[in-house]
Short mmCIF file of C-alpha atoms in Angstrom, two decimals:
data_model
loop_
_atom_site.label_atom_id
_atom_site.label_comp_id
_atom_site.label_asym_id
_atom_site.label_seq_id
_atom_site.Cartn_x
_atom_site.Cartn_y
_atom_site.Cartn_z
CA MET A 111 115.86 74.72 101.77
CA LYS A 112 117.70 78.03 101.40
CA LEU A 113 116.86 80.60 104.07
CA LEU A 114 117.62 84.32 103.62
CA TYR A 115 117.39 86.95 106.37
CA PHE A 116 117.27 90.71 105.87
CA ALA A 117 117.56 93.87 107.99
CA TRP A 118 117.14 93.29 111.75
CA LEU A 119 116.15 89.66 111.19
CA ARG A 120 119.60 89.18 109.71
CA THR A 121 121.38 90.88 112.62
CA ARG A 122 119.32 89.07 115.29
CA ILE A 123 119.70 85.63 113.73
CA GLY A 124 123.34 86.47 113.12
CA ARG A 125 123.67 85.45 109.47
CA ALA A 126 122.43 86.54 106.04
CA GLU A 127 121.66 83.07 104.70
CA GLU A 128 121.89 79.39 105.45
CA THR A 129 120.72 76.05 104.07
CA LEU A 130 118.51 74.07 106.44
CA THR A 131 116.58 70.83 106.24
CA PRO A 132 113.37 71.15 108.27
CA PRO A 133 111.48 67.97 109.22
CA ALA A 134 109.24 66.49 106.52
CA ASP A 135 106.06 67.66 108.28
CA VAL A 136 107.06 71.33 107.88
CA VAL A 137 105.06 72.02 104.72
CA THR A 138 103.72 75.56 105.29
CA VAL A 139 105.24 78.99 105.93
CA GLY A 140 103.61 79.04 109.37
CA ALA A 141 105.04 75.65 110.33
CA LEU A 142 108.47 76.71 109.10
CA LEU A 143 108.43 79.83 111.28
CA GLU A 144 107.41 77.78 114.35
CA TRP A 145 110.18 75.29 113.70
CA LEU A 146 112.78 78.03 113.11
CA ARG A 147 111.84 79.74 116.33
CA ALA A 148 112.99 76.64 118.24
CA GLN A 149 116.42 76.58 116.60
CA GLY A 150 118.14 78.84 119.14
CA PRO A 151 117.90 82.11 121.11
CA GLY A 152 118.68 84.32 118.07
CA TYR A 153 115.82 82.75 116.12
CA ALA A 154 113.49 82.96 119.13
CA GLU A 155 114.26 86.65 119.56
CA ALA A 156 114.00 87.48 115.85
CA LEU A 157 110.70 85.63 115.49
CA ALA A 158 109.14 86.62 118.82
CA ASP A 159 106.58 88.90 117.13
CA LEU A 160 105.45 87.43 113.82
CA SER A 161 103.30 90.51 113.11
CA VAL A 162 106.50 92.27 112.02
CA VAL A 163 107.93 89.38 110.01
CA ARG A 164 107.26 89.11 106.28
CA VAL A 165 107.99 86.00 104.23
CA ALA A 166 108.78 85.46 100.55
CA VAL A 167 108.92 81.99 98.99
CA ASN A 168 110.92 81.85 95.77
CA GLN A 169 110.84 85.68 95.68
CA ASP A 170 107.06 86.01 95.96
CA PHE A 171 105.33 87.26 99.10
CA ALA A 172 103.78 84.37 101.02
CA GLN A 173 101.28 83.98 103.84
CA SER A 174 101.28 81.64 106.83
CA GLY A 175 99.26 78.94 105.07
CA ASP A 176 101.26 78.94 101.83
CA PRO A 177 103.33 75.80 101.06
CA VAL A 178 107.10 75.41 101.41
CA LYS A 179 109.08 72.44 100.14
CA PRO A 180 112.73 71.27 99.90
CA GLY A 181 114.68 73.34 97.41
CA ASP A 182 112.64 76.52 97.99
CA GLU A 183 114.29 79.88 98.62
CA VAL A 184 112.56 81.32 101.68
CA ALA A 185 113.31 84.88 102.79
CA LEU A 186 112.35 86.43 106.13
CA PHE A 187 112.37 90.19 106.57
CA PRO A 188 110.63 93.06 108.35
CA PRO A 189 107.98 95.22 106.61
CA VAL A 190 109.74 97.03 103.79
CA THR A 191 110.87 100.65 104.15
CA GLY A 192 112.28 101.66 100.76
CA GLY A 193 111.36 104.56 98.54
CA MET B 244 112.19 100.26 82.67
CA ILE B 245 113.52 99.51 86.14
CA ARG B 246 117.03 99.75 87.58
CA VAL B 247 118.40 98.81 90.99
CA GLN B 248 121.88 100.23 91.42
CA ARG B 249 124.45 101.48 93.91
CA GLU B 250 125.42 104.55 91.83
CA ASP B 251 123.69 107.92 91.78
CA PHE B 252 121.63 108.89 88.71
CA ASP B 253 121.16 112.06 86.64
CA ILE B 254 117.50 113.13 86.72
CA GLY B 255 117.71 115.36 83.64
CA ALA B 256 119.48 112.74 81.53
CA GLU B 257 117.01 110.03 82.60
CA LEU B 258 113.99 112.19 81.77
CA ASP B 259 115.48 113.24 78.44
CA ALA B 260 116.08 109.58 77.53
CA LEU B 261 112.48 108.79 78.42
CA THR B 262 110.96 111.43 76.15
CA VAL B 263 113.52 111.98 73.38
CA GLY B 264 112.00 111.83 69.89
CA ARG B 265 108.50 111.32 71.33
CA THR B 266 105.69 113.66 70.24
CA ASP B 267 102.80 111.78 71.87
CA ILE B 268 103.64 112.79 75.44
CA GLY B 269 101.69 115.67 76.95
CA GLY B 270 102.74 115.21 80.56
CA LEU B 271 105.71 113.84 82.43
CA ALA B 272 105.36 113.35 86.18
CA ASN B 273 108.45 112.63 88.17
CA PHE B 274 109.25 111.99 91.81
CA VAL B 275 112.67 111.90 93.45
CA GLY B 276 113.20 110.71 97.02
CA LEU B 277 116.20 112.11 98.89
CA VAL B 278 117.94 111.36 102.20
CA ARG B 279 116.72 113.70 104.93
CA ASP B 280 118.90 114.56 107.89
CA PHE B 281 116.11 114.09 110.43
CA VAL B 282 113.69 111.39 111.52
CA GLY B 283 109.92 111.71 111.57
CA LYS B 284 107.49 114.50 110.84
CA ASP B 285 109.44 117.46 112.10
CA LYS B 286 113.09 118.47 112.10
CA ALA B 287 112.64 120.32 115.41
CA ILE B 288 111.68 117.18 117.33
CA GLY B 289 113.28 114.42 115.22
CA ALA B 290 116.66 112.80 115.82
CA ASP B 291 119.52 113.68 113.51
CA VAL B 292 120.41 111.30 110.71
CA ALA B 293 124.08 111.29 109.66
CA ALA B 294 123.72 108.65 106.92
CA LEU B 295 121.30 106.10 105.50
CA THR B 296 122.02 102.54 104.39
CA LEU B 297 119.61 100.81 102.03
CA GLU B 298 119.57 97.00 102.07
CA HIS B 299 117.73 95.06 99.37
CA TYR B 300 117.00 91.51 98.23
CA PRO B 301 118.80 91.05 94.89
CA GLY B 302 116.51 89.22 92.52
CA MET B 303 113.23 89.75 94.34
CA THR B 304 113.66 93.52 94.44
CA GLU B 305 114.02 93.74 90.65
CA LYS B 306 111.12 91.33 90.19
CA ARG B 307 108.81 93.34 92.44
CA LEU B 308 109.71 96.64 90.76
CA ALA B 309 109.07 95.12 87.33
CA ASP B 310 105.70 93.78 88.55
CA ILE B 311 104.74 97.15 90.00
CA GLU B 312 105.72 98.94 86.81
CA ALA B 313 103.68 96.46 84.73
CA GLU B 314 100.69 97.04 87.00
CA ALA B 315 100.95 100.82 86.50
CA ASN B 316 101.11 100.35 82.74
CA ALA B 317 98.04 98.12 82.88
CA ARG B 318 96.08 100.71 84.87
CA TRP B 319 97.02 103.87 83.00
CA PRO B 320 97.82 104.53 79.32
CA LEU B 321 101.49 105.39 79.82
CA ALA B 322 103.81 106.32 76.99
CA ALA B 323 106.88 105.55 79.11
CA SER B 324 107.80 104.76 82.70
CA LEU B 325 110.96 104.47 84.75
CA ILE B 326 111.88 103.34 88.26
CA ILE B 327 115.42 103.72 89.56
CA HIS B 328 116.16 102.71 93.15
CA ARG B 329 119.58 102.83 94.80
CA TYR B 330 121.00 100.65 97.57
CA GLY B 331 124.04 101.03 99.81
CA ARG B 332 125.15 103.91 102.02
CA MET B 333 124.02 107.47 101.28
CA MET B 334 124.49 110.85 102.93
CA PRO B 335 121.78 113.47 103.60
CA GLY B 336 120.82 115.26 100.39
CA GLU B 337 121.63 112.27 98.17
CA ARG B 338 119.03 110.84 95.79
CA ILE B 339 117.57 107.44 96.75
CA VAL B 340 114.83 106.77 94.25
CA MET B 341 113.35 108.21 91.07
CA VAL B 342 110.01 107.36 89.47
CA ALA B 343 108.86 108.92 86.19
CA CYS B 344 105.68 108.39 84.18
CA ALA B 345 104.89 109.94 80.81
CA ALA B 346 101.42 109.99 79.27
CA ALA B 347 99.34 111.92 76.77
CA HIS B 348 97.44 113.53 79.66
CA ARG B 349 98.72 114.82 82.98
CA GLU B 350 96.19 113.09 85.25
CA ASP B 351 97.39 109.69 84.08
CA ALA B 352 101.05 110.64 84.51
CA PHE B 353 100.46 112.00 88.04
CA ALA B 354 98.28 109.10 89.17
CA ALA B 355 100.67 106.43 87.90
CA CYS B 356 103.66 108.19 89.48
CA GLN B 357 101.96 108.37 92.89
CA PHE B 358 100.76 104.78 92.58
CA LEU B 359 104.31 103.60 91.86
CA MET B 360 105.74 105.46 94.85
CA ASP B 361 103.00 104.21 97.18
CA TRP B 362 103.36 100.60 96.07
CA LEU B 363 107.12 100.73 96.02
CA LYS B 364 107.13 102.01 99.62
CA THR B 365 104.98 99.12 100.82
CA SER B 366 105.93 96.17 98.62
CA ALA B 367 109.45 96.50 97.20
CA PRO B 368 112.04 94.70 99.36
CA PHE B 369 114.22 97.53 100.62
CA TRP B 370 115.10 98.30 104.23
CA LYS B 371 116.53 101.52 105.58
CA GLN B 372 118.97 101.81 108.44
CA GLU B 373 119.74 105.28 109.77
CA ASP B 374 122.89 106.39 111.58
CA THR B 375 121.63 108.44 114.54
CA PRO B 376 123.43 109.87 117.59
CA ASP B 377 122.16 106.79 119.50
CA GLY B 378 123.67 104.43 116.93
CA PRO B 379 122.26 102.65 113.90
CA ARG B 380 118.49 102.28 113.83
CA TRP B 381 116.33 100.23 111.46
CA VAL B 382 113.54 102.42 110.12
CA GLU B 383 110.10 101.11 111.01
CA ALA B 384 107.41 100.85 108.37
CA ASP B 385 105.00 103.79 108.49
CA THR B 386 101.31 102.87 108.76
CA LYS B 387 100.64 106.07 106.78
CA ASP B 388 102.35 104.42 103.80
CA ASP B 389 100.02 101.43 104.09
CA ALA B 390 97.06 103.80 104.03
CA LEU B 391 98.44 105.60 100.97
CA ALA B 392 98.95 102.28 99.16
CA ALA B 393 95.49 101.04 100.16
CA ARG B 394 93.78 103.80 98.18
CA TRP B 395 94.86 102.07 94.97
CA LYS B 396 93.26 98.73 95.86
CA LYS B 397 90.61 97.95 93.31
CA MET C 23 110.35 131.03 92.20
CA ILE C 24 108.50 131.69 88.96
CA ARG C 25 109.79 132.38 85.46
CA VAL C 26 107.96 133.22 82.23
CA GLN C 27 110.31 132.90 79.28
CA ARG C 28 110.57 132.21 75.57
CA GLU C 29 113.61 129.91 75.92
CA ASP C 30 113.61 126.20 76.71
CA PHE C 31 114.79 125.07 80.17
CA ASP C 32 116.96 122.23 81.50
CA ILE C 33 114.93 120.07 83.89
CA GLY C 34 117.93 118.46 85.56
CA ALA C 35 119.72 121.76 86.14
CA GLU C 36 116.55 123.37 87.50
CA LEU C 37 115.90 120.50 89.93
CA ASP C 38 119.52 120.46 91.05
CA ALA C 39 119.40 124.21 91.73
CA LEU C 40 116.24 123.69 93.78
CA THR C 41 117.71 121.04 96.07
CA VAL C 42 121.47 121.72 96.10
CA GLY C 43 122.92 121.85 99.62
CA ARG C 44 119.55 121.01 101.19
CA THR C 45 119.29 118.09 103.60
CA ASP C 46 115.71 118.72 104.76
CA ILE C 47 114.03 117.54 101.55
CA GLY C 48 112.64 114.01 101.49
CA GLY C 49 110.60 114.31 98.32
CA LEU C 50 110.73 116.27 95.10
CA ALA C 51 107.70 116.09 92.81
CA ASN C 52 108.02 117.50 89.34
CA PHE C 53 105.75 117.84 86.33
CA VAL C 54 106.73 118.78 82.80
CA GLY C 55 104.17 119.58 80.10
CA LEU C 56 105.17 118.95 76.49
CA VAL C 57 103.71 119.76 73.07
CA ARG C 58 101.74 116.79 71.75
CA ASP C 59 101.31 116.25 68.01
CA PHE C 60 97.59 115.48 68.29
CA VAL C 61 94.44 117.13 69.61
CA GLY C 62 92.12 115.63 72.21
CA LYS C 63 92.00 112.35 74.08
CA ASP C 64 93.27 110.00 71.40
CA LYS C 65 95.91 110.20 68.68
CA ALA C 66 93.86 107.88 66.45
CA ILE C 67 90.91 110.26 66.23
CA GLY C 68 92.52 113.65 66.94
CA ALA C 69 93.73 116.13 64.34
CA ASP C 70 97.46 116.53 63.80
CA VAL C 71 99.24 119.43 65.45
CA ALA C 72 102.29 120.74 63.59
CA ALA C 73 103.17 123.47 66.08
CA LEU C 74 101.84 125.29 69.12
CA THR C 75 101.95 129.01 69.87
CA LEU C 76 101.55 130.20 73.44
CA GLU C 77 100.30 133.75 73.98
CA HIS C 78 100.42 135.36 77.41
CA TYR C 79 99.62 138.60 79.22
CA PRO C 80 102.98 140.06 80.29
CA GLY C 81 102.61 141.41 83.81
CA MET C 82 99.43 139.62 84.79
CA THR C 83 100.83 136.19 83.93
CA GLU C 84 103.80 136.62 86.26
CA LYS C 85 101.51 138.06 88.95
CA ARG C 86 99.10 135.12 88.76
CA LEU C 87 101.90 132.54 88.83
CA ALA C 88 103.45 134.22 91.87
CA ASP C 89 100.03 134.25 93.59
CA ILE C 90 99.45 130.58 92.81
CA GLU C 91 102.90 129.65 94.09
CA ALA C 92 102.31 131.62 97.30
CA GLU C 93 98.99 129.81 97.77
CA ALA C 94 100.70 126.41 97.42
CA ASN C 95 103.32 127.44 99.98
CA ALA C 96 100.56 128.54 102.34
CA ARG C 97 98.74 125.21 102.01
CA TRP C 98 101.67 122.79 102.19
CA PRO C 99 104.99 122.95 104.11
CA LEU C 100 107.22 123.23 101.06
CA ALA C 101 111.00 123.48 101.25
CA ALA C 102 111.19 124.88 97.72
CA SER C 103 108.99 125.42 94.68
CA LEU C 104 109.44 126.41 91.06
CA ILE C 105 107.19 127.27 88.12
CA ILE C 106 108.64 127.86 84.65
CA HIS C 107 106.24 128.54 81.77
CA ARG C 108 107.27 129.27 78.22
CA TYR C 109 105.52 131.40 75.59
CA GLY C 110 105.98 131.69 71.83
CA ARG C 111 106.04 129.04 69.13
CA MET C 112 106.98 125.43 69.95
CA MET C 113 107.18 122.18 68.01
CA PRO C 114 105.81 118.77 69.10
CA GLY C 115 108.03 117.23 71.75
CA GLU C 116 109.16 120.60 73.13
CA ARG C 117 108.76 121.43 76.83
CA ILE C 118 106.09 124.05 77.66
CA VAL C 119 105.91 124.15 81.42
CA MET C 120 107.66 122.78 84.46
CA VAL C 121 106.43 122.74 88.06
CA ALA C 122 108.50 121.37 90.93
CA CYS C 123 107.74 121.13 94.65
CA ALA C 124 110.12 119.89 97.33
CA ALA C 125 109.03 118.95 100.84
CA ALA C 126 110.09 116.83 103.79
CA HIS C 127 107.36 114.32 102.89
CA ARG C 128 106.24 113.05 99.52
CA GLU C 129 102.47 113.57 99.97
CA ASP C 130 103.00 117.31 100.40
CA ALA C 131 105.29 117.51 97.37
CA PHE C 132 102.86 115.57 95.16
CA ALA C 133 99.76 117.44 96.31
CA ALA C 134 101.33 120.88 95.86
CA CYS C 135 102.65 119.96 92.41
CA GLN C 136 99.23 118.79 91.22
CA PHE C 137 97.55 121.82 92.77
CA LEU C 138 99.93 124.15 90.94
CA MET C 139 99.31 122.44 87.59
CA ASP C 140 95.53 122.43 88.08
CA TRP C 141 95.42 126.09 89.08
CA LEU C 142 97.87 127.17 86.44
CA LYS C 143 95.73 125.47 83.78
CA THR C 144 92.61 127.34 84.86
CA SER C 145 93.83 130.70 86.11
CA ALA C 146 97.15 131.71 84.57
CA PRO C 147 96.71 133.93 81.47
CA PHE C 148 98.10 131.76 78.68
CA TRP C 149 96.34 130.85 75.45
CA LYS C 150 97.32 128.07 73.06
CA GLN C 151 96.93 128.19 69.31
CA GLU C 152 97.57 124.97 67.38
CA ASP C 153 98.64 124.69 63.75
CA THR C 154 96.40 121.96 62.30
CA PRO C 155 95.82 120.76 58.71
CA ASP C 156 92.70 123.01 58.72
CA GLY C 157 94.74 126.05 59.73
CA PRO C 158 95.43 127.69 63.09
CA ARG C 159 92.96 126.84 65.83
CA TRP C 160 92.62 128.39 69.29
CA VAL C 161 92.49 125.66 71.90
CA GLU C 162 89.26 125.69 73.88
CA ALA C 163 89.35 125.45 77.66
CA ASP C 164 88.68 121.92 78.89
CA THR C 165 85.87 121.57 81.45
CA LYS C 166 87.83 118.63 82.86
CA ASP C 167 90.51 121.13 83.93
CA ASP C 168 87.88 123.17 85.78
CA ALA C 169 86.80 120.01 87.60
CA LEU C 170 90.41 119.18 88.49
CA ALA C 171 90.96 122.70 89.83
CA ALA C 172 87.67 122.63 91.76
CA ARG C 173 88.86 119.78 93.98
CA TRP C 174 91.29 122.18 95.67
CA LYS C 175 88.59 124.70 96.65
CA LYS C 176 88.51 124.94 100.41
CA MET D 101 91.06 153.55 79.81
CA LYS D 102 93.56 151.09 78.34
CA LEU D 103 91.96 148.05 76.70
CA LEU D 104 93.94 144.85 75.99
CA TYR D 105 92.68 141.92 73.89
CA PHE D 106 94.15 138.41 73.81
CA ALA D 107 93.83 135.24 71.70
CA TRP D 108 90.72 135.15 69.47
CA LEU D 109 89.35 138.31 71.06
CA ARG D 110 92.44 140.06 69.70
CA THR D 111 92.04 138.61 66.19
CA ARG D 112 88.28 139.29 66.02
CA ILE D 113 88.53 142.84 67.30
CA GLY D 114 91.57 143.31 65.06
CA ARG D 115 93.99 144.86 67.50
CA ALA D 116 95.99 143.93 70.61
CA GLU D 117 95.34 147.14 72.54
CA GLU D 118 93.79 150.56 72.36
CA THR D 119 92.97 153.51 74.58
CA LEU D 120 89.26 154.34 74.79
CA THR D 121 87.16 156.80 76.72
CA PRO D 122 83.78 155.22 77.53
CA PRO D 123 80.91 157.48 78.66
CA ALA D 124 80.94 158.53 82.30
CA ASP D 125 78.05 156.20 83.17
CA VAL D 126 80.11 153.12 82.24
CA VAL D 127 81.29 152.27 85.76
CA THR D 128 81.17 148.47 85.83
CA VAL D 129 82.76 145.64 83.84
CA GLY D 130 79.31 144.60 82.59
CA ALA D 131 78.46 148.10 81.36
CA LEU D 132 81.84 148.37 79.67
CA LEU D 133 81.27 145.11 77.75
CA GLU D 134 77.81 146.30 76.63
CA TRP D 135 79.22 149.61 75.44
CA LEU D 136 82.17 147.94 73.65
CA ARG D 137 79.83 145.58 71.85
CA ALA D 138 78.24 148.58 70.12
CA GLN D 139 81.56 149.95 68.85
CA GLY D 140 81.55 147.99 65.56
CA PRO D 141 81.07 144.58 63.94
CA GLY D 142 84.41 143.18 65.19
CA TYR D 143 83.47 144.03 68.78
CA ALA D 144 79.94 142.70 68.31
CA GLU D 145 81.28 139.41 66.97
CA ALA D 146 84.01 139.07 69.60
CA LEU D 147 81.58 139.81 72.45
CA ALA D 148 78.55 137.91 71.12
CA ASP D 149 78.85 135.20 73.78
CA LEU D 150 80.00 136.68 77.08
CA SER D 151 80.11 133.22 78.68
CA VAL D 152 83.46 132.72 76.93
CA VAL D 153 84.88 136.15 77.73
CA ARG D 154 87.00 136.71 80.83
CA VAL D 155 87.94 140.14 82.15
CA ALA D 156 90.85 141.42 84.21
CA VAL D 157 90.95 144.92 85.67
CA ASN D 158 94.44 146.13 86.50
CA GLN D 159 95.67 142.54 86.09
CA ASP D 160 93.18 141.00 88.54
CA PHE D 161 90.27 138.83 87.42
CA ALA D 162 87.01 140.81 87.56
CA GLN D 163 83.30 139.98 87.44
CA SER D 164 80.46 141.77 85.67
CA GLY D 165 79.57 143.94 88.69
CA ASP D 166 83.12 145.00 89.51
CA PRO D 167 83.99 148.70 89.03
CA VAL D 168 85.99 150.22 86.18
CA LYS D 169 87.23 153.78 86.05
CA PRO D 170 89.30 156.06 83.80
CA GLY D 171 92.97 155.07 83.87
CA ASP D 172 92.27 151.38 84.48
CA GLU D 173 93.95 148.65 82.42
CA VAL D 174 91.15 146.34 81.31
CA ALA D 175 91.95 143.07 79.54
CA LEU D 176 89.49 140.84 77.67
CA PHE D 177 90.37 137.26 76.86
CA PRO D 178 88.94 133.76 76.46
CA PRO D 179 89.17 131.15 79.23
CA VAL D 180 92.85 130.39 79.72
CA THR D 181 94.46 127.30 78.17
CA GLY D 182 98.06 127.30 79.39
CA GLY D 183 99.97 124.60 81.20
#
């Protein structure tokens, strides 16, 4: 699974992207975030408040209950501030 | 048409290209967002901003802008529409974004232009970082923008 | 600033002049009205328009535009504003009017720009005559424009 | 008193401007319109339906009860259609 991080999620986690292989029982966005949070202090800090974390799966916005699977591109970022 | 680019753009040339040879356009509404040198509602109380850096998500950003533009064209009878959004580092006074909508009647052009700006602000993957005297600062999303976008929910 | 003139104008140059050197402008809303080649809501059912002639009341027209612009500046915190309105004979596709409002925040720029267009449509002394296949025809005021202007009444 | 006519009021009355001296008892916009209407068939036709006639006195919009006096610039025109 390809993970992408943007804005302060990128700086807190310390990288822009990485390829990870979550356990087979991680099949939703919510489960992925919980699992990621346990991967180290940077992840724990970046994902401490999920109310300010947005997720896109394969470049579409996704909610906590939406599915993720091997091979997906999953992006984590704060609420957008363009325009 | 949508474009995501690092370079500046020429408002007059873009608008001319949008309307050239057309005789069915009665109104052309256009919005340009620029880098301000202060944070928040009021220059007197806001921190100074020396520069702005726009980060985006190549691929998804273009996709979202194209979706938003298609939605505007589905809602209003537009003769032409254009979204240009820059990324990278910009100085105060520089152009960040341009949205233009042309229609037979001005209400449609205005409404679609505002809709595009409101939706773009709340759903296009861009993130602003400001250089302030206290160092770089990620801009927080404004709940006011959510409220402005919500008025278009059907 | 207001201008009433026979000549065409350059949108890009006008907008650049409005914002050049300014770093306190976050949003610039702009509307351009153009000559359409058909009458009414729908090209399919409307009569053809070969040309448009704009008559005005020299003196009062400038006075009204200046009043309307002052009212917009009293209602919204604008950094800059501009109204240009042409008179004389114009062909389909030509620019008739341009209104631009710059402000720190986009809602103010958009609102003031729409206000100016709505008020200008209903209170600035201009009259349109269209050349149609049945001969010249004075355009009748649209009650929809009165309704659009009425929403700004305080 | 200087009278100005615009758009179809100009074409129906047949001139763009003229200087007239209404009787001394014509002291309001409404009285002026009534008096003008009796000045000939062009005036009668142009002023047949006052609901589509707007008046400005000295370049300010005026209503039926507003005063007019010698020396004023009074303009008659249809509802405006600019923009």
